[in-house]
PDB file of C-alpha atoms and ligand atoms in Angstrom:
ATOM      1  CA  MET A   1     -29.918  37.975  -1.814  1.00 63.00           C
ATOM      2  CA  ILE A   2     -26.347  37.145  -2.719  1.00 70.00           C
ATOM      3  CA  GLN A   3     -25.888  36.056  -6.291  1.00 77.00           C
ATOM      4  CA  VAL A   4     -23.478  33.119  -6.627  1.00 76.00           C
ATOM      5  CA  ALA A   5     -22.668  31.514  -9.934  1.00 86.00           C
ATOM      6  CA  LEU A   6     -23.649  27.854 -10.030  1.00 88.00           C
ATOM      7  CA  PRO A   7     -20.334  26.560 -11.466  1.00 90.00           C
ATOM      8  CA  TRP A   8     -18.469  28.324  -8.677  1.00 92.00           C
ATOM      9  CA  LEU A   9     -20.744  26.763  -6.054  1.00 92.00           C
ATOM     10  CA  VAL A  10     -20.303  23.298  -7.583  1.00 94.00           C
ATOM     11  CA  GLY A  11     -16.532  23.828  -7.736  1.00 94.00           C
ATOM     12  CA  VAL A  12     -16.317  24.823  -4.069  1.00 95.00           C
ATOM     13  CA  TYR A  13     -18.542  21.904  -3.064  1.00 95.00           C
ATOM     14  CA  LEU A  14     -16.342  19.479  -5.014  1.00 96.00           C
ATOM     15  CA  LEU A  15     -13.163  20.936  -3.505  1.00 97.00           C
ATOM     16  CA  VAL A  16     -14.485  20.646   0.063  1.00 97.00           C
ATOM     17  CA  PHE A  17     -15.674  17.093  -0.624  1.00 97.00           C
ATOM     18  CA  LEU A  18     -12.283  16.025  -2.024  1.00 97.00           C
ATOM     19  CA  ALA A  19     -10.425  17.730   0.831  1.00 98.00           C
ATOM     20  CA  ALA A  20     -12.563  15.853   3.371  1.00 98.00           C
ATOM     21  CA  ILE A  21     -11.798  12.514   1.681  1.00 97.00           C
ATOM     22  CA  PHE A  22      -8.099  13.372   1.503  1.00 97.00           C
ATOM     23  CA  PHE A  23      -7.857  14.265   5.197  1.00 97.00           C
ATOM     24  CA  ALA A  24      -9.847  11.187   6.227  1.00 97.00           C
ATOM     25  CA  TRP A  25      -7.435   9.044   4.207  1.00 97.00           C
ATOM     26  CA  ILE A  26      -4.352  10.697   5.761  1.00 97.00           C
ATOM     27  CA  ALA A  27      -5.779  10.264   9.278  1.00 97.00           C
ATOM     28  CA  TYR A  28      -6.551   6.595   8.558  1.00 96.00           C
ATOM     29  CA  GLU A  29      -2.990   5.998   7.309  1.00 95.00           C
ATOM     30  CA  ILE A  30      -1.460   7.664  10.406  1.00 94.00           C
ATOM     31  CA  VAL A  31      -3.616   5.557  12.759  1.00 94.00           C
ATOM     32  CA  ARG A  32      -2.773   2.384  10.805  1.00 92.00           C
ATOM     33  CA  LYS A  33       0.989   3.038  10.904  1.00 88.00           C
ATOM     34  CA  PHE A  34       0.830   3.874  14.600  1.00 87.00           C
ATOM     35  CA  ARG A  35      -1.049   0.664  15.429  1.00 85.00           C
ATOM     36  CA  GLU A  36       1.252  -1.431  13.255  1.00 79.00           C
ATOM     37  CA  GLY A  37       4.354   0.033  14.864  1.00 77.00           C
ATOM     38  CA  ARG A  38       3.016  -0.503  18.356  1.00 73.00           C
ATOM     39  CA  SER A  39       2.006  -4.115  17.744  1.00 70.00           C
ATOM     40  CA  LEU A  40       5.317  -5.037  16.070  1.00 70.00           C
ATOM     41  CA  ARG A  41       7.678  -3.185  18.394  1.00 73.00           C
ATOM     42  CA  HIS A  42       8.149  -6.155  20.706  1.00 80.00           C
ATOM     43  CA  ARG A  43       7.779  -8.911  18.116  1.00 84.00           C
ATOM     44  CA  LEU A  44      10.903 -10.857  17.302  1.00 85.00           C
ATOM     45  CA  ARG A  45      11.707 -13.784  15.080  1.00 89.00           C
ATOM     46  CA  CYS A  46      14.505 -16.099  16.110  1.00 91.00           C
ATOM     47  CA  THR A  47      17.196 -16.328  13.433  1.00 90.00           C
ATOM     48  CA  ILE A  48      18.104 -19.865  14.526  1.00 92.00           C
ATOM     49  CA  CYS A  49      14.790 -21.704  14.965  1.00 94.00           C
ATOM     50  CA  GLY A  50      12.438 -19.207  13.315  1.00 90.00           C
ATOM     51  CA  MET A  51      10.106 -18.911  16.279  1.00 91.00           C
ATOM     52  CA  GLU A  52       8.204 -15.663  16.638  1.00 90.00           C
ATOM     53  CA  TYR A  53       7.952 -14.367  20.167  1.00 88.00           C
ATOM     54  CA  GLU A  54       7.359 -11.227  22.178  1.00 87.00           C
ATOM     55  CA  ASP A  55      10.001  -9.590  24.298  1.00 85.00           C
ATOM     56  CA  ARG A  56       9.195  -6.524  26.390  1.00 84.00           C
ATOM     57  CA  THR A  57      12.477  -6.345  28.264  1.00 83.00           C
ATOM     58  CA  PRO A  58      14.923  -3.550  27.420  1.00 82.00           C
ATOM     59  CA  ALA A  59      17.639  -6.118  26.597  1.00 83.00           C
ATOM     60  CA  LEU A  60      19.580  -5.341  23.421  1.00 85.00           C
ATOM     61  CA  LEU A  61      19.790  -9.025  22.479  1.00 89.00           C
ATOM     62  CA  PRO A  62      16.675 -10.844  23.731  1.00 90.00           C
ATOM     63  CA  ARG A  63      16.965 -14.574  24.265  1.00 91.00           C
ATOM     64  CA  CYS A  64      14.752 -16.983  22.336  1.00 92.00           C
ATOM     65  CA  PRO A  65      12.488 -18.961  24.717  1.00 91.00           C
ATOM     66  CA  ARG A  66      12.680 -22.124  22.579  1.00 93.00           C
ATOM     67  CA  CYS A  67      16.350 -22.517  21.634  1.00 94.00           C
ATOM     68  CA  GLY A  68      18.051 -19.909  23.842  1.00 91.00           C
ATOM     69  CA  GLY A  69      19.735 -18.141  20.937  1.00 91.00           C
ATOM     70  CA  LEU A  70      20.346 -14.404  21.072  1.00 91.00           C
ATOM     71  CA  ASN A  71      18.511 -12.315  18.517  1.00 88.00           C
ATOM     72  CA  GLU A  72      18.992  -8.821  17.248  1.00 85.00           C
ATOM     73  CA  ARG A  73      16.033  -6.468  17.338  1.00 79.00           C
ATOM     74  CA  PHE A  74      14.824  -5.633  13.887  1.00 71.00           C
ATOM     75  CA  LYS A  75      11.491  -4.559  12.526  1.00 63.00           C
ATOM     76  CA  LEU A  76       9.304  -7.454  11.543  1.00 59.00           C
ATOM     77  CA  ARG A  77       7.396  -6.849   8.364  1.00 57.00           C
ATOM     78  CA  ALA A  78       3.700  -7.569   8.304  1.00 52.00           C
ATOM     79  CA  TYR A  79       2.971  -9.521   5.157  1.00 49.00           C
TER      80      TYR A  79
HETATM   81 ZN1   ZN B 101      15.104 -19.827  18.656  1.00 73.08          ZN
END
């Protein structure tokens, strides 16, 4: 029978538990950022009329479907 001190056992248990929570949190954050980036990559907001639209063409300056204005690609922030 291996003799293990109880405080040591509790300490190891606590460490493993905290590490599991930490890694779960990191994984959740990575998945969230990845999903956010993918959903907002093609979202644009027109600087002239303010309309939000999707553009999946490789054009550098996509044209607004409502007013026809050219818009720069920039990251939309999710509020
Ligand atoms: Zn527009």
